[in-house]
GROMACS .gro file of C-alpha atoms in nm:
model
  283
    1MET     CA    1  -7.040   6.049  -1.456
    2THR     CA    2  -7.071   5.833  -1.130
    3GLY     CA    3  -7.172   5.962  -0.819
    4PRO     CA    4  -6.817   5.976  -0.671
    5GLN     CA    5  -6.689   6.171  -0.984
    6ARG     CA    6  -6.968   6.436  -0.946
    7ARG     CA    7  -6.911   6.477  -0.593
    8ASN     CA    8  -6.539   6.521  -0.638
    9LEU     CA    9  -6.604   6.744  -0.940
   10GLU     CA   10  -6.792   6.957  -0.743
   11LYS     CA   11  -6.510   6.988  -0.469
   12LEU     CA   12  -6.269   7.051  -0.742
   13LEU     CA   13  -6.468   7.339  -0.846
   14SER     CA   14  -6.542   7.470  -0.511
   15GLY     CA   15  -6.207   7.670  -0.462
   16ASN     CA   16  -6.164   7.546  -0.110
   17ALA     CA   17  -5.816   7.429  -0.061
   18VAL     CA   18  -5.894   7.112   0.124
   19ASP     CA   19  -6.155   7.010  -0.115
   20VAL     CA   20  -5.972   7.094  -0.418
   21PHE     CA   21  -5.665   6.859  -0.281
   22ASP     CA   22  -5.903   6.575  -0.184
   23ALA     CA   23  -6.068   6.572  -0.520
   24ALA     CA   24  -5.725   6.621  -0.709
   25VAL     CA   25  -5.640   6.310  -0.514
   26TYR     CA   26  -5.930   6.121  -0.627
   27PHE     CA   27  -5.890   6.217  -1.002
   28ASP     CA   28  -5.520   6.113  -0.971
   29SER     CA   29  -5.633   5.763  -0.882
   30LEU     CA   30  -5.852   5.777  -1.194
   31GLY     CA   31  -5.556   5.867  -1.405
   32ILE     CA   32  -5.705   6.208  -1.479
   33PHE     CA   33  -5.360   6.414  -1.385
   34ILE     CA   34  -5.286   6.754  -1.309
   35LEU     CA   35  -5.067   6.874  -1.600
   36SER     CA   36  -4.731   7.034  -1.521
   37GLY     CA   37  -4.791   7.428  -1.479
   38GLU     CA   38  -5.168   7.375  -1.492
   39SER     CA   39  -5.362   7.570  -1.255
   40ALA     CA   40  -5.629   7.412  -1.031
   41ALA     CA   41  -5.891   7.614  -1.206
   42ASP     CA   42  -5.781   7.515  -1.542
   43TYR     CA   43  -5.757   7.150  -1.409
   44ALA     CA   44  -6.127   7.155  -1.281
   45ALA     CA   45  -6.252   7.303  -1.626
   46ARG     CA   46  -6.054   7.028  -1.811
   47VAL     CA   47  -6.193   6.746  -1.557
   48GLY     CA   48  -6.560   6.869  -1.625
   49ARG     CA   49  -6.544   6.888  -1.988
   50LEU     CA   50  -6.377   6.540  -2.013
   51LEU     CA   51  -6.646   6.396  -1.801
   52ARG     CA   52  -6.949   6.541  -1.955
   53GLU     CA   53  -6.799   6.436  -2.286
   54ILE     CA   54  -6.797   6.096  -2.185
   55ASP     CA   55  -7.152   6.104  -2.038
   56SER     CA   56  -7.280   6.227  -2.391
   57LEU     CA   57  -7.082   5.955  -2.535
   58ARG     CA   58  -7.253   5.672  -2.359
   59ALA     CA   59  -7.593   5.843  -2.378
   60GLY     CA   60  -7.578   5.836  -2.754
   61THR     CA   61  -7.577   6.220  -2.784
   62SER     CA   62  -7.228   6.309  -2.844
   63LYS     CA   63  -7.116   6.508  -3.138
   64TYR     CA   64  -6.855   6.233  -3.157
   65MET     CA   65  -7.073   5.941  -3.199
   66GLU     CA   66  -7.004   5.933  -3.585
   67PHE     CA   67  -6.659   5.856  -3.508
   68CYS     CA   68  -6.732   5.543  -3.312
   69LYS     CA   69  -7.024   5.396  -3.559
   70GLY     CA   70  -6.974   5.055  -3.654
   71SER     CA   71  -6.760   4.985  -3.350
   72GLU     CA   72  -6.861   4.769  -3.052
   73SER     CA   73  -6.766   4.831  -2.696
   74VAL     CA   74  -6.487   4.617  -2.528
   75ASP     CA   75  -6.617   4.372  -2.296
   76ASN     CA   76  -6.612   4.472  -1.946
   77SER     CA   77  -6.425   4.187  -1.810
   78ILE     CA   78  -6.133   4.290  -2.066
   79CYS     CA   79  -6.132   4.659  -1.959
   80GLU     CA   80  -6.136   4.539  -1.579
   81ALA     CA   81  -5.833   4.340  -1.640
   82ALA     CA   82  -5.655   4.612  -1.821
   83VAL     CA   83  -5.739   4.887  -1.559
   84GLY     CA   84  -5.594   4.613  -1.295
   85ILE     CA   85  -5.255   4.610  -1.498
   86THR     CA   86  -5.225   4.986  -1.499
   87GLU     CA   87  -5.341   5.023  -1.120
   88LYS     CA   88  -5.056   4.764  -1.043
   89ALA     CA   89  -4.788   4.944  -1.241
   90TYR     CA   90  -4.884   5.313  -1.179
   91GLY     CA   91  -5.154   5.372  -0.933
   92PHE     CA   92  -5.441   5.444  -1.149
   93ARG     CA   93  -5.761   5.311  -1.248
   94ALA     CA   94  -5.884   5.476  -1.564
   95ASP     CA   95  -6.193   5.238  -1.608
   96TRP     CA   96  -6.366   5.564  -1.748
   97VAL     CA   97  -6.175   5.540  -2.084
   98PRO     CA   98  -6.409   5.464  -2.379
   99ALA     CA   99  -6.252   5.163  -2.549
  100PHE     CA  100  -6.390   4.983  -2.867
  101LYS     CA  101  -6.314   4.716  -3.126
  102SER     CA  102  -6.253   4.827  -3.471
  103GLY     CA  103  -5.994   4.674  -3.696
  104TRP     CA  104  -6.033   4.957  -3.970
  105ARG     CA  105  -5.980   5.235  -3.696
  106VAL     CA  106  -5.658   5.060  -3.576
  107GLY     CA  107  -5.499   4.993  -3.911
  108LEU     CA  108  -5.313   4.718  -4.032
  109LEU     CA  109  -4.991   4.721  -3.844
  110SER     CA  110  -5.116   4.795  -3.478
  111GLU     CA  111  -5.303   4.604  -3.224
  112GLY     CA  112  -5.459   4.907  -3.061
  113ILE     CA  113  -5.475   5.285  -3.097
  114LEU     CA  114  -5.566   5.591  -2.911
  115TYR     CA  115  -5.731   5.895  -3.079
  116GLU     CA  116  -5.722   6.211  -2.893
  117ILE     CA  117  -6.027   6.401  -2.983
  118ASP     CA  118  -6.024   6.784  -2.973
  119GLY     CA  119  -5.728   6.752  -2.705
  120VAL     CA  120  -5.940   6.626  -2.425
  121LEU     CA  121  -6.143   6.278  -2.516
  122PRO     CA  122  -5.943   5.961  -2.540
  123LEU     CA  123  -6.086   5.683  -2.745
  124ILE     CA  124  -5.947   5.368  -2.778
  125PHE     CA  125  -5.975   5.115  -3.041
  126ILE     CA  126  -5.835   4.756  -3.040
  127ARG     CA  127  -5.840   4.500  -3.336
  128ASN     CA  128  -5.900   4.174  -3.106
  129PRO     CA  129  -6.057   4.208  -2.773
  130ASN     CA  130  -6.058   3.822  -2.764
  131GLY     CA  131  -5.696   3.792  -2.821
  132ARG     CA  132  -5.477   3.627  -2.552
  133ASN     CA  133  -5.309   3.963  -2.491
  134ALA     CA  134  -5.591   4.186  -2.533
  135ALA     CA  135  -5.580   4.318  -2.165
  136ALA     CA  136  -5.208   4.407  -2.230
  137VAL     CA  137  -5.298   4.567  -2.530
  138LEU     CA  138  -5.576   4.792  -2.413
  139ALA     CA  139  -5.397   4.872  -2.085
  140HIS     CA  140  -5.079   4.998  -2.318
  141GLU     CA  141  -5.341   5.256  -2.490
  142ILE     CA  142  -5.491   5.348  -2.142
  143CYS     CA  143  -5.131   5.460  -2.061
  144HIS     CA  144  -5.121   5.668  -2.353
  145ALA     CA  145  -5.480   5.802  -2.258
  146ALA     CA  146  -5.347   5.887  -1.912
  147ARG     CA  147  -5.059   6.094  -2.030
  148MET     CA  148  -5.270   6.297  -2.269
  149GLY     CA  149  -5.176   6.654  -2.260
  150PHE     CA  150  -4.816   6.589  -2.145
  151GLY     CA  151  -4.664   6.672  -2.487
  152GLU     CA  152  -4.389   6.488  -2.664
  153SER     CA  153  -4.168   6.278  -2.455
  154ILE     CA  154  -3.869   6.054  -2.497
  155TYR     CA  155  -4.057   5.801  -2.295
  156ASP     CA  156  -4.369   5.780  -2.490
  157GLU     CA  157  -4.347   5.424  -2.534
  158TRP     CA  158  -4.162   5.312  -2.240
  159PHE     CA  159  -4.432   5.345  -1.982
  160PRO     CA  160  -4.699   5.169  -2.212
  161ARG     CA  161  -4.464   4.907  -2.301
  162ASN     CA  162  -4.362   4.846  -1.939
  163VAL     CA  163  -4.715   4.685  -1.866
  164GLU     CA  164  -4.711   4.415  -2.175
  165PRO     CA  165  -4.571   4.094  -2.102
  166SER     CA  166  -4.331   4.072  -2.415
  167LEU     CA  167  -3.964   4.101  -2.293
  168PHE     CA  168  -3.878   4.205  -2.653
  169ARG     CA  169  -4.143   4.481  -2.615
  170ARG     CA  170  -4.038   4.627  -2.296
  171ILE     CA  171  -3.677   4.676  -2.422
  172PHE     CA  172  -3.725   4.791  -2.780
  173GLY     CA  173  -4.060   4.922  -2.774
  174ASN     CA  174  -3.939   5.281  -2.689
  175PHE     CA  175  -3.754   5.277  -3.018
  176PHE     CA  176  -4.092   5.311  -3.195
  177ARG     CA  177  -4.228   5.627  -3.045
  178ASN     CA  178  -4.126   5.786  -3.348
  179TRP     CA  179  -4.099   5.627  -3.702
  180LYS     CA  180  -3.788   5.818  -3.769
  181ILE     CA  181  -3.579   5.618  -3.494
  182PRO     CA  182  -3.645   5.257  -3.635
  183SER     CA  183  -3.615   5.373  -3.994
  184ILE     CA  184  -3.263   5.508  -3.910
  185PHE     CA  185  -3.168   5.220  -3.711
  186PHE     CA  186  -3.269   4.961  -3.994
  187ALA     CA  187  -3.153   5.164  -4.300
  188SER     CA  188  -2.819   5.201  -4.140
  189ALA     CA  189  -2.806   4.830  -4.023
  190MET     CA  190  -2.866   4.723  -4.400
  191ALA     CA  191  -2.653   4.958  -4.534
  192SER     CA  192  -2.357   4.873  -4.323
  193ALA     CA  193  -2.386   4.499  -4.368
  194CYS     CA  194  -2.402   4.534  -4.739
  195LEU     CA  195  -2.088   4.761  -4.728
  196PHE     CA  196  -1.909   4.474  -4.521
  197ALA     CA  197  -2.048   4.204  -4.763
  198LEU     CA  198  -1.865   4.410  -5.077
  199GLY     CA  199  -1.534   4.418  -4.889
  200LEU     CA  200  -1.571   4.797  -4.797
  201PRO     CA  201  -1.529   4.742  -4.408
  202LEU     CA  202  -1.446   5.135  -4.366
  203LEU     CA  203  -1.743   5.248  -4.554
  204GLY     CA  204  -1.948   4.973  -4.344
  205ILE     CA  205  -1.826   5.113  -4.018
  206ALA     CA  206  -1.915   5.474  -4.127
  207ALA     CA  207  -2.267   5.346  -4.248
  208ALA     CA  208  -2.311   5.190  -3.895
  209VAL     CA  209  -2.285   5.533  -3.720
  210PRO     CA  210  -2.632   5.629  -3.721
  211MET     CA  211  -2.766   5.282  -3.597
  212ALA     CA  212  -2.500   5.325  -3.311
  213ALA     CA  213  -2.611   5.686  -3.225
  214THR     CA  214  -2.968   5.555  -3.195
  215VAL     CA  215  -2.876   5.289  -2.956
  216ALA     CA  216  -2.660   5.521  -2.766
  217VAL     CA  217  -2.949   5.787  -2.706
  218GLU     CA  218  -3.178   5.515  -2.577
  219ALA     CA  219  -2.928   5.383  -2.350
  220ARG     CA  220  -2.865   5.744  -2.228
  221ASN     CA  221  -3.228   5.808  -2.197
  222ARG     CA  222  -3.264   5.465  -1.995
  223ALA     CA  223  -2.974   5.550  -1.755
  224VAL     CA  224  -3.147   5.862  -1.682
  225LEU     CA  225  -3.478   5.721  -1.604
  226ALA     CA  226  -3.293   5.438  -1.378
  227GLU     CA  227  -3.118   5.721  -1.190
  228ALA     CA  228  -3.423   5.924  -1.141
  229ARG     CA  229  -3.605   5.613  -1.012
  230LYS     CA  230  -3.318   5.577  -0.761
  231LYS     CA  231  -3.361   5.914  -0.646
  232LEU     CA  232  -3.721   5.894  -0.588
  233VAL     CA  233  -3.660   5.567  -0.397
  234ALA     CA  234  -3.410   5.754  -0.185
  235ALA     CA  235  -3.668   6.053  -0.122
  236GLY     CA  236  -3.896   5.774   0.023
  237LEU     CA  237  -4.139   5.758  -0.269
  238ALA     CA  238  -4.276   5.469  -0.466
  239PRO     CA  239  -4.105   5.538  -0.789
  240LEU     CA  240  -4.315   5.376  -1.115
  241PRO     CA  241  -4.630   5.563  -1.061
  242ILE     CA  242  -4.467   5.895  -1.005
  243LEU     CA  243  -4.214   5.873  -1.296
  244PHE     CA  244  -4.517   5.796  -1.503
  245ARG     CA  245  -4.660   6.137  -1.410
  246MET     CA  246  -4.331   6.328  -1.438
  247ASP     CA  247  -4.261   6.544  -1.756
  248ASP     CA  248  -3.899   6.483  -1.921
  249ALA     CA  249  -3.761   6.790  -1.763
  250GLU     CA  250  -3.848   6.678  -1.403
  251ILE     CA  251  -3.696   6.340  -1.456
  252PHE     CA  252  -3.386   6.460  -1.605
  253SER     CA  253  -3.368   6.744  -1.307
  254ILE     CA  254  -3.401   6.483  -1.032
  255ALA     CA  255  -3.175   6.246  -1.185
  256LYS     CA  256  -2.915   6.498  -1.139
  257SER     CA  257  -3.017   6.615  -0.775
  258GLU     CA  258  -2.759   6.570  -0.494
  259SER     CA  259  -3.053   6.588  -0.219
  260PRO     CA  260  -3.382   6.417  -0.386
  261LYS     CA  261  -3.564   6.489  -0.071
  262ASP     CA  262  -3.501   6.839  -0.109
  263TRP     CA  263  -3.590   6.798  -0.446
  264VAL     CA  264  -3.937   6.668  -0.401
  265SER     CA  265  -3.978   6.918  -0.106
  266ARG     CA  266  -3.933   7.198  -0.332
  267ALA     CA  267  -4.184   7.059  -0.578
  268ALA     CA  268  -4.426   7.014  -0.334
  269GLU     CA  269  -4.418   7.342  -0.215
  270LYS     CA  270  -4.446   7.500  -0.566
  271ALA     CA  271  -4.712   7.259  -0.719
  272LEU     CA  272  -5.054   7.083  -0.602
  273ARG     CA  273  -4.962   6.761  -0.819
  274TRP     CA  274  -4.620   6.715  -0.616
  275LYS     CA  275  -4.830   6.736  -0.310
  276ILE     CA  276  -5.057   6.467  -0.427
  277TYR     CA  277  -4.774   6.237  -0.530
  278LYS     CA  278  -4.620   6.269  -0.165
  279ALA     CA  279  -4.955   6.207  -0.025
  280ARG     CA  280  -5.027   5.914  -0.264
  281PHE     CA  281  -4.702   5.721  -0.302
  282SER     CA  282  -4.490   5.782  -0.002
  283VAL     CA  283  -4.343   5.452   0.146
   0.00000   0.00000   0.00000
């Protein structure tokens, strides 16, 4: 681990409230976030384990070396470009995340993939680090790595897709957070089209209901996210970095809040992570 990482880990483990806060702010800037409901002690233990696992991986002594066998590290220039993208969008530079080139680890249908090892170590593999969009692909996977431990979210693909240049992916990417959603959408669309072609319009309309439902649910989710964004702005905070760090329950809760400033103040009274957000992202 780097010198600053080591010093801040020591501060995090010290138990001194001021030192713990300063160190937590530092690690938040690296994309190593306190999870909702996680104590400072548990957070410190998790950060320590993560950094030690990365150290052993770089030293070639990790028990996970076999997992990376035959994979080349992604060039530093691509990594720097990728962490620059996430820093601009969400306020963190996760240049500590190990990234490798491996077509077979990625699979046939993806450009990149994140493996979560033992729930603590993220390993990213991308197919073509020399591709035109390699930095965006890596930034996408870094977003997934930073949100490890958050649990399943209805915005699992929204935040990673939001850093990609493709408008199509930014609009439709979140549909692919679960394979069932596009499967239902396309099956319903095809069935509806066939029934209309056969001259059965009522059945065609009925067959289109699941497709319409998937669109309606996604539209509702986007509307909630947009409302939460407005409320964070009203509370005097930069919205996107904080939305990235929030869980679904918090997003829905602040979206419904009549007084977002009070909502944020109450959250900061209860949780260290919200004190960090106010310190880092007040505008």
